[in-house]
Amino acid sequence: MAAGAEFERIVYRPGGARRFLLAMAILLLLPFAASVPIMLVQRLSAGIWLGTGGLALMGLAFAIILGLLVIQFIHALRARVELGPEAVEVTLPAGRWLTPALAYQSRAVRYEDIQAVETRGEVYGGALAPVLMQGVSLITREGGKVPLGHVNAHCEDPALPCLSIGCEIARRAGIEVQDRGAVHRKMPQPMTGLGLMASVSSDTPLAPEDMARISARHRQVTIGIVAGLAALLAVGLAMDIAGGPVGGTSIKAGSTRK
């Protein structure tokens, strides 16, 4: 950092509107998600199978959506990057997950202790469902590594724009951002195919044409996943409606039971 240079304080974090909307979405979905297991137990206890499969599918879709919302809500509450006059302070997810982890880590690094700001593209998964991620990290003069973010390369978070933050940190530290290119991460056992963790020792460099092909495949898979979730909800609702009222019986007017 240049002697006598003074920088303004900049804070990056998700805004209150995002936290409010996520909280409202969770509160709206929670009663439905909580009622599905109760209805399933009631149906199974009464020996009612018609429509139970559709209800189970709908419950699975609710659980997946609610879980993702909870993870994003925690991220909106805790994630924070503060660029101070002399140092950067970060509170960000620990680990290298494709979605924000539940564990967070806080660190402070002085600009004069930063040796490099590195960016790197990483592709997870195979030909069926590739996921392109963008990582930005700070490398300290002691050899330590401070990840600034590991986000979807096609959808950068406007509240925490990792690349823009990295460029600003590099400017304050008086260095250039280093692009390390793109690699294909291989999944170690038993995580192969799950897209949860990566093995650094098995990176495969990717050419620009490979990145273009993977990006096109990623768009196709994303559209397919959204359509699949919508179909899952639709099939679950249709099967539940076709199953009739809970209990599977109806009472005719004037009928008596002896």
XYZ file of C-alpha atoms in Angstrom:
258
model
C 0.000 0.000 0.000
C 1.340 3.423 -0.902
C 2.665 5.447 2.013
C 0.192 8.006 3.262
C -2.647 6.587 1.184
C -6.056 6.848 2.816
C -9.004 4.714 1.792
C -12.640 5.012 2.715
C -14.424 2.290 4.636
C -16.647 0.085 2.459
C -18.910 -2.631 3.843
C -20.340 -5.409 1.681
C -23.160 -7.520 3.107
C -26.660 -8.666 2.099
C -29.231 -5.939 2.692
C -32.197 -5.900 5.024
C -34.663 -6.428 2.162
C -33.076 -9.777 1.280
C -33.132 -10.936 4.914
C -36.770 -9.892 5.272
C -37.887 -11.639 2.070
C -36.027 -14.835 2.960
C -37.521 -14.821 6.460
C -41.022 -14.316 5.061
C -40.547 -17.114 2.525
C -39.406 -19.488 5.274
C -42.338 -18.566 7.513
C -44.802 -19.078 4.662
C -43.401 -22.490 3.691
C -42.784 -23.760 7.216
C -46.442 -24.618 8.080
C -46.845 -26.589 4.847
C -43.518 -28.393 5.282
C -44.299 -29.222 8.920
C -47.809 -30.499 8.139
C -46.715 -32.984 5.455
C -45.012 -35.460 7.875
C -48.066 -35.320 10.157
C -50.422 -36.065 7.259
C -48.164 -38.906 6.086
C -48.212 -40.504 9.551
C -52.003 -40.173 9.712
C -52.437 -41.779 6.293
C -50.040 -44.648 6.996
C -51.577 -45.284 10.426
C -55.028 -45.530 8.822
C -53.708 -47.764 6.027
C -54.489 -45.205 3.322
C -52.156 -45.599 0.343
C -54.068 -43.796 -2.392
C -52.499 -40.360 -2.833
C -49.833 -40.977 -0.161
C -47.067 -41.229 -2.748
C -47.974 -37.852 -4.215
C -47.997 -36.311 -0.752
C -44.540 -37.746 -0.072
C -43.200 -36.265 -3.320
C -44.650 -32.884 -2.440
C -43.084 -33.090 1.026
C -39.690 -33.871 -0.498
C -39.906 -30.821 -2.766
C -40.906 -28.618 0.195
C -37.971 -29.966 2.250
C -35.421 -29.222 -0.500
C -36.709 -25.696 -1.093
C -36.984 -24.912 2.627
C -33.463 -26.210 3.305
C -31.968 -24.017 0.574
C -33.871 -20.998 1.908
C -32.563 -21.581 5.449
C -28.959 -21.807 4.178
C -29.363 -18.576 2.215
C -31.001 -16.852 5.207
C -28.046 -17.737 7.466
C -25.697 -16.454 4.767
C -27.653 -13.188 4.574
C -27.360 -12.775 8.349
C -23.671 -13.607 8.774
C -21.769 -12.888 5.544
C -19.815 -9.629 5.640
C -16.725 -8.064 4.032
C -15.425 -4.760 5.388
C -12.695 -2.843 3.574
C -11.178 -0.543 6.170
C -8.529 2.134 5.747
C -5.688 -0.274 6.608
C -7.123 -3.818 6.622
C -9.878 -6.028 5.272
C -12.128 -7.900 7.705
C -14.190 -10.842 6.452
C -16.840 -13.133 7.923
C -17.572 -15.723 5.264
C -18.489 -19.425 4.955
C -15.700 -21.828 5.850
C -14.932 -24.580 3.375
C -15.425 -25.059 -0.368
C -19.094 -25.923 -0.779
C -21.235 -25.279 -3.837
C -23.764 -23.575 -1.557
C -22.891 -21.488 1.543
C -21.896 -23.695 4.466
C -23.389 -23.424 7.955
C -19.939 -22.836 9.518
C -18.421 -19.342 9.213
C -14.947 -17.943 9.830
C -13.844 -14.385 10.660
C -10.424 -12.975 9.767
C -8.673 -9.628 9.438
C -5.758 -9.058 7.037
C -3.747 -5.873 6.641
C -3.266 -4.678 3.061
C 0.515 -4.588 3.507
C 0.446 -8.306 4.408
C -1.301 -9.315 1.158
C 1.044 -10.780 -1.443
C -1.506 -11.652 -4.155
C -5.198 -11.639 -5.051
C -6.027 -14.709 -7.140
C -9.088 -15.634 -9.189
C -9.834 -19.096 -10.502
C -12.628 -20.805 -12.382
C -13.578 -24.275 -11.151
C -15.877 -26.815 -12.789
C -17.521 -29.499 -10.662
C -19.348 -32.572 -11.894
C -19.175 -34.446 -15.177
C -20.917 -34.137 -18.513
C -24.354 -34.703 -16.978
C -24.518 -31.752 -14.581
C -21.470 -29.448 -14.705
C -21.345 -26.519 -12.286
C -19.036 -23.584 -13.008
C -17.825 -21.739 -9.914
C -15.644 -18.639 -9.540
C -13.229 -18.418 -6.634
C -11.384 -15.339 -5.334
C -8.708 -15.646 -2.647
C -6.171 -13.500 -0.824
C -2.646 -14.888 -0.482
C -0.711 -13.494 2.483
C 3.061 -13.028 2.639
C 3.239 -15.861 5.188
C 1.672 -18.219 2.645
C -1.818 -18.237 4.144
C -4.951 -18.264 2.005
C -8.122 -16.295 2.771
C -11.063 -17.192 0.475
C -13.229 -14.195 -0.405
C -15.910 -16.204 -2.147
C -16.720 -19.310 -4.107
C -19.838 -18.516 -6.088
C -21.644 -19.517 -9.265
C -19.812 -17.891 -12.152
C -23.098 -17.253 -14.007
C -24.795 -15.474 -11.102
C -22.528 -13.249 -9.006
C -24.099 -12.014 -5.790
C -24.613 -8.233 -6.145
C -24.360 -7.816 -2.360
C -21.000 -9.642 -2.215
C -19.397 -9.253 -5.681
C -16.262 -11.320 -5.083
C -14.380 -10.212 -8.183
C -15.071 -6.512 -7.595
C -14.056 -6.862 -3.938
C -10.854 -8.636 -4.949
C -9.995 -5.905 -7.461
C -10.513 -3.190 -4.840
C -8.367 -5.041 -2.296
C -5.630 -5.452 -4.907
C -5.764 -1.712 -5.645
C -5.416 -0.851 -1.976
C -2.567 -3.349 -1.562
C -0.786 -1.945 -4.628
C -0.780 -5.247 -6.544
C -2.446 -6.778 -9.620
C -5.161 -9.444 -9.650
C -3.764 -12.773 -10.863
C -6.029 -14.971 -13.007
C -5.142 -18.638 -12.458
C -7.353 -19.851 -15.325
C -9.923 -22.631 -14.992
C -9.681 -26.245 -13.842
C -11.963 -29.272 -13.621
C -12.197 -30.452 -10.028
C -12.459 -34.190 -9.401
C -14.545 -35.497 -6.509
C -12.809 -37.810 -4.028
C -14.534 -40.907 -2.674
C -17.110 -41.108 -1.204
C -18.165 -37.694 -2.551
C -17.846 -38.629 -6.249
C -20.815 -37.258 -8.157
C -22.274 -35.374 -5.160
C -20.513 -32.071 -5.926
C -19.754 -31.344 -2.262
C -15.963 -31.401 -1.908
C -12.966 -31.128 -4.194
C -9.545 -32.750 -4.343
C -6.805 -30.199 -5.093
C -4.413 -32.909 -6.295
C -6.623 -33.921 -9.231
C -7.173 -30.637 -11.073
C -7.398 -30.734 -14.874
C -6.762 -27.447 -16.790
C -9.549 -26.394 -19.160
C -9.261 -24.641 -22.506
C -11.548 -21.687 -23.414
C -13.586 -23.855 -25.812
C -14.171 -26.343 -23.002
C -15.456 -23.546 -20.787
C -17.913 -22.414 -23.498
C -19.242 -25.953 -23.870
C -19.594 -26.390 -20.107
C -21.396 -23.051 -19.769
C -23.958 -24.091 -22.404
C -24.451 -27.448 -20.683
C -24.894 -25.709 -17.326
C -27.726 -23.564 -18.707
C -29.486 -26.654 -20.055
C -29.164 -28.499 -16.742
C -30.425 -25.482 -14.781
C -33.545 -25.233 -16.939
C -34.076 -28.982 -16.546
C -33.799 -28.816 -12.748
C -36.317 -25.967 -12.506
C -38.716 -27.814 -14.807
C -38.208 -31.015 -12.803
C -39.042 -29.333 -9.495
C -42.147 -27.749 -11.001
C -43.221 -31.135 -12.396
C -42.554 -32.769 -9.013
C -44.871 -30.326 -7.264
C -47.517 -30.651 -9.980
C -47.478 -34.477 -9.883
C -47.627 -34.489 -6.094
C -50.628 -32.145 -6.057
C -52.407 -34.104 -8.802
C -51.912 -37.437 -7.036
C -53.057 -36.000 -3.728
C -56.203 -34.464 -5.266
C -56.977 -37.696 -7.126
C -56.734 -39.585 -3.852
C -59.780 -37.801 -2.476
C -60.279 -36.590 1.108
C -58.070 -37.779 3.955
C -59.462 -41.064 5.188
C -60.398 -42.226 1.695
C -64.119 -42.646 2.552
C -67.246 -40.621 2.097
C -70.537 -40.710 4.010
C -73.759 -40.824 2.038
C -76.762 -38.930 3.245
C -79.268 -41.097 5.131
C -76.898 -44.030 5.577
C -76.667 -45.702 8.977
C -74.257 -48.178 10.444
C -75.395 -50.956 12.787
